[in-house]
């Protein structure tokens, strides 16, 4: 009787390169699927809107994607009734950027100072809360009266909106600094300026940068509202003119241009945030899906 020897299968071990390649392919498939789903939602939404405008609703009031595209094509090829569309965009962006920079700088300085000074924060708390509760959009009308229809009134509106959005985050970030780090630095002989520069500001950076995403949206809103209240040029001025002439497609087209500018600014701020916060541990996509 012969005995047959059976050999066990040789185990296959994955190399580190194989694991990384598989993870990269999985991440690529996930990203592709996300973008395909986004595209499908966008196409379905625009298609239903177009069909509704042709068969069910009055396009005079609600317009249609095709009419909006025609208006955008007209603006970017032949221009608007008040100059080129690029000039209108430049005016709005200039107002938003100047007000955004001034409001963000002032918000960071005031937020950090009050965040590190409990006495000043206690004294000024009622005034800050009262100013924050004020309907700041309404101030655009006053700024037009005070500063005229030019750049200054729009920058003032943007400044007020951006300041509070950045201020409260900077204030919270400065208050949330680990007290032990500050105490240890002071024991080692660090001055107040060194503590602020090397501990407080880096610790509050995450809070400040997260507020900038929202703040630039407020900056564009402030610029458009200021132009809508009274201006000689800008995207808000175009939207107000389109409303006055019952050009629904023009209103939507102006909103779409502003949205594209906001998305581009969001991309720039996000890129700057990733570079400045390279030290922070990144959460993987799998971790995010598990949390959901």
PDB file of C-alpha atoms in Angstrom:
ATOM      1  CA  UNK A   1       0.000   0.000   0.000  1.00  0.00           C
ATOM      2  CA  UNK A   2       1.586   3.272  -1.125  1.00  0.00           C
ATOM      3  CA  UNK A   3       1.262   6.403   0.874  1.00  0.00           C
ATOM      4  CA  UNK A   4       0.603   9.599  -1.050  1.00  0.00           C
ATOM      5  CA  UNK A   5       2.172  12.625   0.474  1.00  0.00           C
ATOM      6  CA  UNK A   6       0.232  15.841   0.147  1.00  0.00           C
ATOM      7  CA  UNK A   7       2.052  19.148   0.246  1.00  0.00           C
ATOM      8  CA  UNK A   8       0.314  22.146   1.799  1.00  0.00           C
ATOM      9  CA  UNK A   9      -0.204  25.150  -0.484  1.00  0.00           C
ATOM     10  CA  UNK A  10       2.461  27.785  -0.168  1.00  0.00           C
ATOM     11  CA  UNK A  11       1.002  30.919   1.483  1.00  0.00           C
ATOM     12  CA  UNK A  12       1.137  34.068  -0.615  1.00  0.00           C
ATOM     13  CA  UNK A  13       2.288  37.138   1.256  1.00  0.00           C
ATOM     14  CA  UNK A  14       1.461  40.625  -0.002  1.00  0.00           C
ATOM     15  CA  UNK A  15       4.261  43.078  -0.195  1.00  0.00           C
ATOM     16  CA  UNK A  16       3.947  46.621   1.038  1.00  0.00           C
ATOM     17  CA  UNK A  17       3.869  47.781  -2.571  1.00  0.00           C
ATOM     18  CA  UNK A  18       0.892  45.500  -3.297  1.00  0.00           C
ATOM     19  CA  UNK A  19      -1.022  46.841  -0.297  1.00  0.00           C
ATOM     20  CA  UNK A  20      -0.339  50.438  -1.296  1.00  0.00           C
ATOM     21  CA  UNK A  21      -1.347  49.756  -4.901  1.00  0.00           C
ATOM     22  CA  UNK A  22      -4.614  48.133  -3.812  1.00  0.00           C
ATOM     23  CA  UNK A  23      -5.392  51.055  -1.476  1.00  0.00           C
ATOM     24  CA  UNK A  24      -4.623  53.517  -4.266  1.00  0.00           C
ATOM     25  CA  UNK A  25      -6.937  51.688  -6.696  1.00  0.00           C
ATOM     26  CA  UNK A  26      -9.688  51.597  -4.053  1.00  0.00           C
ATOM     27  CA  UNK A  27      -9.336  55.324  -3.411  1.00  0.00           C
ATOM     28  CA  UNK A  28      -9.404  55.985  -7.159  1.00  0.00           C
ATOM     29  CA  UNK A  29     -12.594  53.950  -7.602  1.00  0.00           C
ATOM     30  CA  UNK A  30     -14.223  55.720  -4.669  1.00  0.00           C
ATOM     31  CA  UNK A  31     -13.338  59.163  -6.036  1.00  0.00           C
ATOM     32  CA  UNK A  32     -14.563  58.229  -9.525  1.00  0.00           C
ATOM     33  CA  UNK A  33     -17.866  56.911  -8.171  1.00  0.00           C
ATOM     34  CA  UNK A  34     -18.393  60.062  -6.121  1.00  0.00           C
ATOM     35  CA  UNK A  35     -17.849  62.306  -9.157  1.00  0.00           C
ATOM     36  CA  UNK A  36     -20.089  60.135 -11.352  1.00  0.00           C
ATOM     37  CA  UNK A  37     -22.880  60.350  -8.780  1.00  0.00           C
ATOM     38  CA  UNK A  38     -22.461  64.117  -8.544  1.00  0.00           C
ATOM     39  CA  UNK A  39     -22.611  64.402 -12.327  1.00  0.00           C
ATOM     40  CA  UNK A  40     -25.724  62.235 -12.469  1.00  0.00           C
ATOM     41  CA  UNK A  41     -27.477  64.386  -9.859  1.00  0.00           C
ATOM     42  CA  UNK A  42     -26.542  67.578 -11.748  1.00  0.00           C
ATOM     43  CA  UNK A  43     -27.705  66.212 -15.113  1.00  0.00           C
ATOM     44  CA  UNK A  44     -30.979  64.935 -13.637  1.00  0.00           C
ATOM     45  CA  UNK A  45     -31.654  68.248 -11.910  1.00  0.00           C
ATOM     46  CA  UNK A  46     -30.942  70.361 -15.008  1.00  0.00           C
ATOM     47  CA  UNK A  47     -32.886  67.953 -17.239  1.00  0.00           C
ATOM     48  CA  UNK A  48     -35.969  68.048 -15.023  1.00  0.00           C
ATOM     49  CA  UNK A  49     -35.745  71.835 -14.809  1.00  0.00           C
ATOM     50  CA  UNK A  50     -35.535  72.115 -18.617  1.00  0.00           C
ATOM     51  CA  UNK A  51     -38.508  69.786 -19.117  1.00  0.00           C
ATOM     52  CA  UNK A  52     -40.530  71.618 -16.478  1.00  0.00           C
ATOM     53  CA  UNK A  53     -39.800  74.949 -18.151  1.00  0.00           C
ATOM     54  CA  UNK A  54     -40.924  73.625 -21.535  1.00  0.00           C
ATOM     55  CA  UNK A  55     -44.084  71.789 -20.511  1.00  0.00           C
ATOM     56  CA  UNK A  56     -45.273  72.619 -16.978  1.00  0.00           C
ATOM     57  CA  UNK A  57     -44.072  75.956 -15.570  1.00  0.00           C
ATOM     58  CA  UNK A  58     -43.847  79.442 -17.040  1.00  0.00           C
ATOM     59  CA  UNK A  59     -40.205  80.075 -18.090  1.00  0.00           C
ATOM     60  CA  UNK A  60     -40.822  83.818 -17.824  1.00  0.00           C
ATOM     61  CA  UNK A  61     -40.779  83.475 -14.048  1.00  0.00           C
ATOM     62  CA  UNK A  62     -38.534  80.425 -13.548  1.00  0.00           C
ATOM     63  CA  UNK A  63     -36.385  80.450 -16.717  1.00  0.00           C
ATOM     64  CA  UNK A  64     -34.649  77.314 -18.035  1.00  0.00           C
ATOM     65  CA  UNK A  65     -31.058  76.021 -18.175  1.00  0.00           C
ATOM     66  CA  UNK A  66     -30.981  76.580 -21.943  1.00  0.00           C
ATOM     67  CA  UNK A  67     -31.946  80.259 -21.569  1.00  0.00           C
ATOM     68  CA  UNK A  68     -29.428  80.733 -18.771  1.00  0.00           C
ATOM     69  CA  UNK A  69     -26.736  79.217 -20.995  1.00  0.00           C
ATOM     70  CA  UNK A  70     -27.725  81.613 -23.800  1.00  0.00           C
ATOM     71  CA  UNK A  71     -27.405  84.580 -21.448  1.00  0.00           C
ATOM     72  CA  UNK A  72     -23.991  83.415 -20.219  1.00  0.00           C
ATOM     73  CA  UNK A  73     -22.822  82.889 -23.797  1.00  0.00           C
ATOM     74  CA  UNK A  74     -23.981  86.388 -24.689  1.00  0.00           C
ATOM     75  CA  UNK A  75     -22.205  87.922 -21.701  1.00  0.00           C
ATOM     76  CA  UNK A  76     -18.910  86.142 -22.342  1.00  0.00           C
ATOM     77  CA  UNK A  77     -18.880  86.725 -26.115  1.00  0.00           C
ATOM     78  CA  UNK A  78     -20.530  90.080 -26.823  1.00  0.00           C
ATOM     79  CA  UNK A  79     -20.512  91.497 -23.280  1.00  0.00           C
ATOM     80  CA  UNK A  80     -23.227  93.079 -21.164  1.00  0.00           C
ATOM     81  CA  UNK A  81     -25.043  96.375 -21.607  1.00  0.00           C
ATOM     82  CA  UNK A  82     -22.613  97.932 -19.121  1.00  0.00           C
ATOM     83  CA  UNK A  83     -19.273  96.624 -20.330  1.00  0.00           C
ATOM     84  CA  UNK A  84     -17.552  93.280 -20.506  1.00  0.00           C
ATOM     85  CA  UNK A  85     -18.523  90.544 -18.060  1.00  0.00           C
ATOM     86  CA  UNK A  86     -14.877  90.301 -16.984  1.00  0.00           C
ATOM     87  CA  UNK A  87     -14.986  93.904 -15.820  1.00  0.00           C
ATOM     88  CA  UNK A  88     -18.128  93.221 -13.783  1.00  0.00           C
ATOM     89  CA  UNK A  89     -16.510  90.157 -12.186  1.00  0.00           C
ATOM     90  CA  UNK A  90     -13.312  92.103 -11.470  1.00  0.00           C
ATOM     91  CA  UNK A  91     -15.245  94.864  -9.700  1.00  0.00           C
ATOM     92  CA  UNK A  92     -17.050  92.395  -7.434  1.00  0.00           C
ATOM     93  CA  UNK A  93     -13.912  90.362  -6.715  1.00  0.00           C
ATOM     94  CA  UNK A  94     -11.917  93.502  -5.932  1.00  0.00           C
ATOM     95  CA  UNK A  95     -14.519  94.660  -3.415  1.00  0.00           C
ATOM     96  CA  UNK A  96     -14.775  91.191  -1.867  1.00  0.00           C
ATOM     97  CA  UNK A  97     -11.005  90.631  -1.617  1.00  0.00           C
ATOM     98  CA  UNK A  98     -10.200  94.040  -0.093  1.00  0.00           C
ATOM     99  CA  UNK A  99     -12.990  93.754   2.464  1.00  0.00           C
ATOM    100  CA  UNK A 100     -12.100  90.128   3.140  1.00  0.00           C
ATOM    101  CA  UNK A 101      -8.429  90.881   3.846  1.00  0.00           C
ATOM    102  CA  UNK A 102      -9.200  93.871   6.068  1.00  0.00           C
ATOM    103  CA  UNK A 103     -11.985  92.064   7.925  1.00  0.00           C
ATOM    104  CA  UNK A 104      -9.964  88.871   8.389  1.00  0.00           C
ATOM    105  CA  UNK A 105      -6.882  90.705   9.703  1.00  0.00           C
ATOM    106  CA  UNK A 106      -8.951  92.823  12.084  1.00  0.00           C
ATOM    107  CA  UNK A 107     -10.946  89.768  13.196  1.00  0.00           C
ATOM    108  CA  UNK A 108      -7.805  87.747  13.935  1.00  0.00           C
ATOM    109  CA  UNK A 109      -6.105  90.571  15.851  1.00  0.00           C
ATOM    110  CA  UNK A 110      -9.153  91.461  17.940  1.00  0.00           C
ATOM    111  CA  UNK A 111     -10.112  87.816  18.484  1.00  0.00           C
ATOM    112  CA  UNK A 112      -6.665  86.772  19.675  1.00  0.00           C
ATOM    113  CA  UNK A 113      -6.244  89.832  21.922  1.00  0.00           C
ATOM    114  CA  UNK A 114      -9.624  89.370  23.595  1.00  0.00           C
ATOM    115  CA  UNK A 115      -9.131  85.619  23.714  1.00  0.00           C
ATOM    116  CA  UNK A 116      -5.960  86.060  25.747  1.00  0.00           C
ATOM    117  CA  UNK A 117      -7.325  88.874  27.944  1.00  0.00           C
ATOM    118  CA  UNK A 118     -10.188  87.700  30.127  1.00  0.00           C
ATOM    119  CA  UNK A 119     -10.614  91.194  31.596  1.00  0.00           C
ATOM    120  CA  UNK A 120     -11.049  92.923  28.237  1.00  0.00           C
ATOM    121  CA  UNK A 121     -13.359  90.144  27.040  1.00  0.00           C
ATOM    122  CA  UNK A 122     -15.558  90.593  30.106  1.00  0.00           C
ATOM    123  CA  UNK A 123     -15.717  94.377  29.675  1.00  0.00           C
ATOM    124  CA  UNK A 124     -16.461  94.341  25.936  1.00  0.00           C
ATOM    125  CA  UNK A 125     -18.705  91.239  25.839  1.00  0.00           C
ATOM    126  CA  UNK A 126     -22.058  93.142  25.858  1.00  0.00           C
ATOM    127  CA  UNK A 127     -20.944  95.497  23.094  1.00  0.00           C
ATOM    128  CA  UNK A 128     -19.662  92.639  20.926  1.00  0.00           C
ATOM    129  CA  UNK A 129     -22.891  90.678  21.371  1.00  0.00           C
ATOM    130  CA  UNK A 130     -24.960  93.753  20.521  1.00  0.00           C
ATOM    131  CA  UNK A 131     -22.922  94.452  17.388  1.00  0.00           C
ATOM    132  CA  UNK A 132     -23.148  90.809  16.324  1.00  0.00           C
ATOM    133  CA  UNK A 133     -26.948  90.839  16.792  1.00  0.00           C
ATOM    134  CA  UNK A 134     -27.279  93.849  14.499  1.00  0.00           C
ATOM    135  CA  UNK A 135     -28.681  93.017  11.012  1.00  0.00           C
ATOM    136  CA  UNK A 136     -25.440  93.829   9.233  1.00  0.00           C
ATOM    137  CA  UNK A 137     -26.822  93.462   5.710  1.00  0.00           C
ATOM    138  CA  UNK A 138     -29.070  96.457   6.404  1.00  0.00           C
ATOM    139  CA  UNK A 139     -25.940  98.526   7.012  1.00  0.00           C
ATOM    140  CA  UNK A 140     -25.240  98.355   3.264  1.00  0.00           C
ATOM    141  CA  UNK A 141     -27.884 101.048   2.710  1.00  0.00           C
ATOM    142  CA  UNK A 142     -26.262 103.288   5.308  1.00  0.00           C
ATOM    143  CA  UNK A 143     -22.808 102.720   3.847  1.00  0.00           C
ATOM    144  CA  UNK A 144     -24.076 103.814   0.434  1.00  0.00           C
ATOM    145  CA  UNK A 145     -25.373 107.027   2.029  1.00  0.00           C
ATOM    146  CA  UNK A 146     -22.131 107.595   3.938  1.00  0.00           C
ATOM    147  CA  UNK A 147     -19.543 106.552   1.348  1.00  0.00           C
ATOM    148  CA  UNK A 148     -21.372 106.802  -1.980  1.00  0.00           C
ATOM    149  CA  UNK A 149     -21.807 104.283  -4.795  1.00  0.00           C
ATOM    150  CA  UNK A 150     -18.116 103.552  -5.227  1.00  0.00           C
ATOM    151  CA  UNK A 151     -15.703 101.011  -3.806  1.00  0.00           C
ATOM    152  CA  UNK A 152     -15.698 102.259  -0.199  1.00  0.00           C
ATOM    153  CA  UNK A 153     -19.329 101.410   0.606  1.00  0.00           C
ATOM    154  CA  UNK A 154     -18.948  97.842  -0.715  1.00  0.00           C
ATOM    155  CA  UNK A 155     -15.686  97.270   1.161  1.00  0.00           C
ATOM    156  CA  UNK A 156     -17.325  98.512   4.369  1.00  0.00           C
ATOM    157  CA  UNK A 157     -20.212  96.044   3.934  1.00  0.00           C
ATOM    158  CA  UNK A 158     -17.816  93.169   3.279  1.00  0.00           C
ATOM    159  CA  UNK A 159     -15.630  94.164   6.215  1.00  0.00           C
ATOM    160  CA  UNK A 160     -18.508  94.051   8.694  1.00  0.00           C
ATOM    161  CA  UNK A 161     -19.646  90.618   7.512  1.00  0.00           C
ATOM    162  CA  UNK A 162     -16.171  89.081   7.456  1.00  0.00           C
ATOM    163  CA  UNK A 163     -14.975  90.571  10.732  1.00  0.00           C
ATOM    164  CA  UNK A 164     -17.432  88.772  12.990  1.00  0.00           C
ATOM    165  CA  UNK A 165     -17.112  85.468  11.125  1.00  0.00           C
ATOM    166  CA  UNK A 166     -13.342  85.458  11.745  1.00  0.00           C
ATOM    167  CA  UNK A 167     -13.391  87.181  15.136  1.00  0.00           C
ATOM    168  CA  UNK A 168     -15.386  84.546  17.011  1.00  0.00           C
ATOM    169  CA  UNK A 169     -13.286  81.670  15.650  1.00  0.00           C
ATOM    170  CA  UNK A 170     -10.031  83.458  16.480  1.00  0.00           C
ATOM    171  CA  UNK A 171     -11.394  84.274  19.937  1.00  0.00           C
ATOM    172  CA  UNK A 172     -12.353  80.649  20.569  1.00  0.00           C
ATOM    173  CA  UNK A 173      -9.061  79.350  19.177  1.00  0.00           C
ATOM    174  CA  UNK A 174      -7.067  81.650  21.457  1.00  0.00           C
ATOM    175  CA  UNK A 175      -9.126  80.566  24.480  1.00  0.00           C
ATOM    176  CA  UNK A 176      -8.717  76.850  23.704  1.00  0.00           C
ATOM    177  CA  UNK A 177      -4.902  76.845  23.891  1.00  0.00           C
ATOM    178  CA  UNK A 178      -3.547  74.285  26.363  1.00  0.00           C
ATOM    179  CA  UNK A 179      -2.803  76.187  29.550  1.00  0.00           C
ATOM    180  CA  UNK A 180      -0.006  73.791  30.491  1.00  0.00           C
ATOM    181  CA  UNK A 181       1.928  74.691  27.333  1.00  0.00           C
ATOM    182  CA  UNK A 182       1.712  78.375  28.182  1.00  0.00           C
ATOM    183  CA  UNK A 183       2.725  77.815  31.800  1.00  0.00           C
ATOM    184  CA  UNK A 184       5.721  75.701  30.770  1.00  0.00           C
ATOM    185  CA  UNK A 185       6.811  78.330  28.244  1.00  0.00           C
ATOM    186  CA  UNK A 186       6.561  81.081  30.846  1.00  0.00           C
ATOM    187  CA  UNK A 187       8.586  78.994  33.326  1.00  0.00           C
ATOM    188  CA  UNK A 188      11.285  78.654  30.677  1.00  0.00           C
ATOM    189  CA  UNK A 189      11.407  82.424  30.351  1.00  0.00           C
ATOM    190  CA  UNK A 190       9.257  83.071  27.281  1.00  0.00           C
ATOM    191  CA  UNK A 191       7.834  86.568  26.979  1.00  0.00           C
ATOM    192  CA  UNK A 192       4.180  87.316  26.222  1.00  0.00           C
ATOM    193  CA  UNK A 193       5.029  88.022  22.578  1.00  0.00           C
ATOM    194  CA  UNK A 194       6.960  84.753  22.267  1.00  0.00           C
ATOM    195  CA  UNK A 195       4.067  82.824  23.814  1.00  0.00           C
ATOM    196  CA  UNK A 196       1.635  84.505  21.433  1.00  0.00           C
ATOM    197  CA  UNK A 197       3.858  83.920  18.408  1.00  0.00           C
ATOM    198  CA  UNK A 198       4.968  80.348  19.081  1.00  0.00           C
ATOM    199  CA  UNK A 199       2.014  78.820  20.944  1.00  0.00           C
ATOM    200  CA  UNK A 200      -1.227  80.809  20.732  1.00  0.00           C
ATOM    201  CA  UNK A 201      -1.244  81.669  17.027  1.00  0.00           C
ATOM    202  CA  UNK A 202      -0.212  78.168  15.803  1.00  0.00           C
ATOM    203  CA  UNK A 203      -2.832  76.599  18.078  1.00  0.00           C
ATOM    204  CA  UNK A 204      -5.537  78.967  16.808  1.00  0.00           C
ATOM    205  CA  UNK A 205      -4.582  78.500  13.146  1.00  0.00           C
ATOM    206  CA  UNK A 206      -7.041  75.655  12.608  1.00  0.00           C
ATOM    207  CA  UNK A 207      -9.884  77.744  13.992  1.00  0.00           C
ATOM    208  CA  UNK A 208      -8.909  80.791  11.946  1.00  0.00           C
ATOM    209  CA  UNK A 209      -8.485  78.938   8.665  1.00  0.00           C
ATOM    210  CA  UNK A 210     -11.782  77.115   9.072  1.00  0.00           C
ATOM    211  CA  UNK A 211     -13.517  80.472   9.481  1.00  0.00           C
ATOM    212  CA  UNK A 212     -11.973  81.805   6.256  1.00  0.00           C
ATOM    213  CA  UNK A 213     -13.996  79.331   4.166  1.00  0.00           C
ATOM    214  CA  UNK A 214     -17.233  80.826   5.468  1.00  0.00           C
ATOM    215  CA  UNK A 215     -15.845  84.354   5.597  1.00  0.00           C
ATOM    216  CA  UNK A 216     -15.083  84.584   1.871  1.00  0.00           C
ATOM    217  CA  UNK A 217     -18.606  83.470   1.100  1.00  0.00           C
ATOM    218  CA  UNK A 218     -19.779  86.320   3.322  1.00  0.00           C
ATOM    219  CA  UNK A 219     -17.377  88.613   1.464  1.00  0.00           C
ATOM    220  CA  UNK A 220     -18.997  87.848  -1.870  1.00  0.00           C
ATOM    221  CA  UNK A 221     -22.450  88.202  -0.339  1.00  0.00           C
ATOM    222  CA  UNK A 222     -21.500  91.581   1.107  1.00  0.00           C
ATOM    223  CA  UNK A 223     -20.098  92.793  -2.212  1.00  0.00           C
ATOM    224  CA  UNK A 224     -23.174  91.665  -4.147  1.00  0.00           C
ATOM    225  CA  UNK A 225     -25.611  93.099  -1.584  1.00  0.00           C
ATOM    226  CA  UNK A 226     -23.734  96.391  -1.603  1.00  0.00           C
ATOM    227  CA  UNK A 227     -23.874  96.517  -5.409  1.00  0.00           C
ATOM    228  CA  UNK A 228     -27.526  95.501  -5.350  1.00  0.00           C
ATOM    229  CA  UNK A 229     -28.258  98.390  -2.976  1.00  0.00           C
ATOM    230  CA  UNK A 230     -26.537 100.897  -5.197  1.00  0.00           C
ATOM    231  CA  UNK A 231     -23.592 100.689  -7.586  1.00  0.00           C
ATOM    232  CA  UNK A 232     -22.325 101.585 -11.037  1.00  0.00           C
ATOM    233  CA  UNK A 233     -20.851  98.168 -11.901  1.00  0.00           C
ATOM    234  CA  UNK A 234     -20.403  94.647 -10.573  1.00  0.00           C
ATOM    235  CA  UNK A 235     -22.251  91.355 -10.562  1.00  0.00           C
ATOM    236  CA  UNK A 236     -24.769  92.604  -8.000  1.00  0.00           C
ATOM    237  CA  UNK A 237     -25.461  95.558 -10.267  1.00  0.00           C
ATOM    238  CA  UNK A 238     -26.038  93.181 -13.195  1.00  0.00           C
ATOM    239  CA  UNK A 239     -28.414  91.052 -11.129  1.00  0.00           C
ATOM    240  CA  UNK A 240     -30.345  94.142  -9.978  1.00  0.00           C
ATOM    241  CA  UNK A 241     -30.607  95.333 -13.575  1.00  0.00           C
ATOM    242  CA  UNK A 242     -31.796  91.904 -14.734  1.00  0.00           C
ATOM    243  CA  UNK A 243     -34.445  91.897 -12.030  1.00  0.00           C
ATOM    244  CA  UNK A 244     -35.584  95.384 -13.041  1.00  0.00           C
ATOM    245  CA  UNK A 245     -36.028  94.242 -16.655  1.00  0.00           C
ATOM    246  CA  UNK A 246     -37.701  90.916 -15.679  1.00  0.00           C
ATOM    247  CA  UNK A 247     -34.749  89.007 -17.112  1.00  0.00           C
ATOM    248  CA  UNK A 248     -34.962  85.844 -15.002  1.00  0.00           C
ATOM    249  CA  UNK A 249     -32.225  84.148 -17.015  1.00  0.00           C
ATOM    250  CA  UNK A 250     -29.925  87.089 -16.288  1.00  0.00           C
ATOM    251  CA  UNK A 251     -30.552  86.774 -12.551  1.00  0.00           C
ATOM    252  CA  UNK A 252     -29.683  83.071 -12.608  1.00  0.00           C
ATOM    253  CA  UNK A 253     -26.658  83.708 -14.831  1.00  0.00           C
ATOM    254  CA  UNK A 254     -25.305  86.294 -12.403  1.00  0.00           C
ATOM    255  CA  UNK A 255     -25.813  83.922  -9.493  1.00  0.00           C
ATOM    256  CA  UNK A 256     -24.003  81.168 -11.394  1.00  0.00           C
ATOM    257  CA  UNK A 257     -20.992  83.385 -12.117  1.00  0.00           C
ATOM    258  CA  UNK A 258     -20.762  84.352  -8.439  1.00  0.00           C
ATOM    259  CA  UNK A 259     -21.014  80.685  -7.450  1.00  0.00           C
ATOM    260  CA  UNK A 260     -18.096  79.762  -9.741  1.00  0.00           C
ATOM    261  CA  UNK A 261     -15.990  82.578  -8.258  1.00  0.00           C
ATOM    262  CA  UNK A 262     -16.840  81.354  -4.743  1.00  0.00           C
ATOM    263  CA  UNK A 263     -15.878  77.764  -5.603  1.00  0.00           C
ATOM    264  CA  UNK A 264     -12.560  78.919  -7.059  1.00  0.00           C
ATOM    265  CA  UNK A 265     -11.851  80.963  -3.924  1.00  0.00           C
ATOM    266  CA  UNK A 266     -12.786  77.957  -1.781  1.00  0.00           C
ATOM    267  CA  UNK A 267     -10.249  75.867  -3.701  1.00  0.00           C
ATOM    268  CA  UNK A 268      -7.533  78.476  -3.135  1.00  0.00           C
ATOM    269  CA  UNK A 269      -8.272  78.718   0.591  1.00  0.00           C
ATOM    270  CA  UNK A 270      -8.384  74.925   0.884  1.00  0.00           C
ATOM    271  CA  UNK A 271      -4.988  74.626  -0.828  1.00  0.00           C
ATOM    272  CA  UNK A 272      -3.491  77.207   1.530  1.00  0.00           C
ATOM    273  CA  UNK A 273      -5.020  75.424   4.510  1.00  0.00           C
ATOM    274  CA  UNK A 274      -3.528  72.074   3.493  1.00  0.00           C
ATOM    275  CA  UNK A 275      -0.071  73.626   3.166  1.00  0.00           C
ATOM    276  CA  UNK A 276      -0.258  75.452   6.485  1.00  0.00           C
ATOM    277  CA  UNK A 277      -1.639  72.465   8.392  1.00  0.00           C
ATOM    278  CA  UNK A 278       0.638  69.718   7.110  1.00  0.00           C
ATOM    279  CA  UNK A 279       1.537  68.910  10.717  1.00  0.00           C
ATOM    280  CA  UNK A 280      -2.054  67.920  11.518  1.00  0.00           C
ATOM    281  CA  UNK A 281      -2.875  64.181  11.193  1.00  0.00           C
ATOM    282  CA  UNK A 282      -5.120  63.544   8.201  1.00  0.00           C
ATOM    283  CA  UNK A 283      -8.252  61.446   8.545  1.00  0.00           C
ATOM    284  CA  UNK A 284      -8.557  58.855   5.801  1.00  0.00           C
ATOM    285  CA  UNK A 285     -11.683  58.444   3.688  1.00  0.00           C
ATOM    286  CA  UNK A 286     -12.342  55.040   5.299  1.00  0.00           C
ATOM    287  CA  UNK A 287     -12.312  56.649   8.745  1.00  0.00           C
ATOM    288  CA  UNK A 288     -14.806  59.219   7.605  1.00  0.00           C
ATOM    289  CA  UNK A 289     -17.123  56.567   6.177  1.00  0.00           C
ATOM    290  CA  UNK A 290     -16.903  54.547   9.396  1.00  0.00           C
ATOM    291  CA  UNK A 291     -17.870  57.587  11.438  1.00  0.00           C
ATOM    292  CA  UNK A 292     -20.945  58.035   9.257  1.00  0.00           C
TER     293      UNK A 292
END
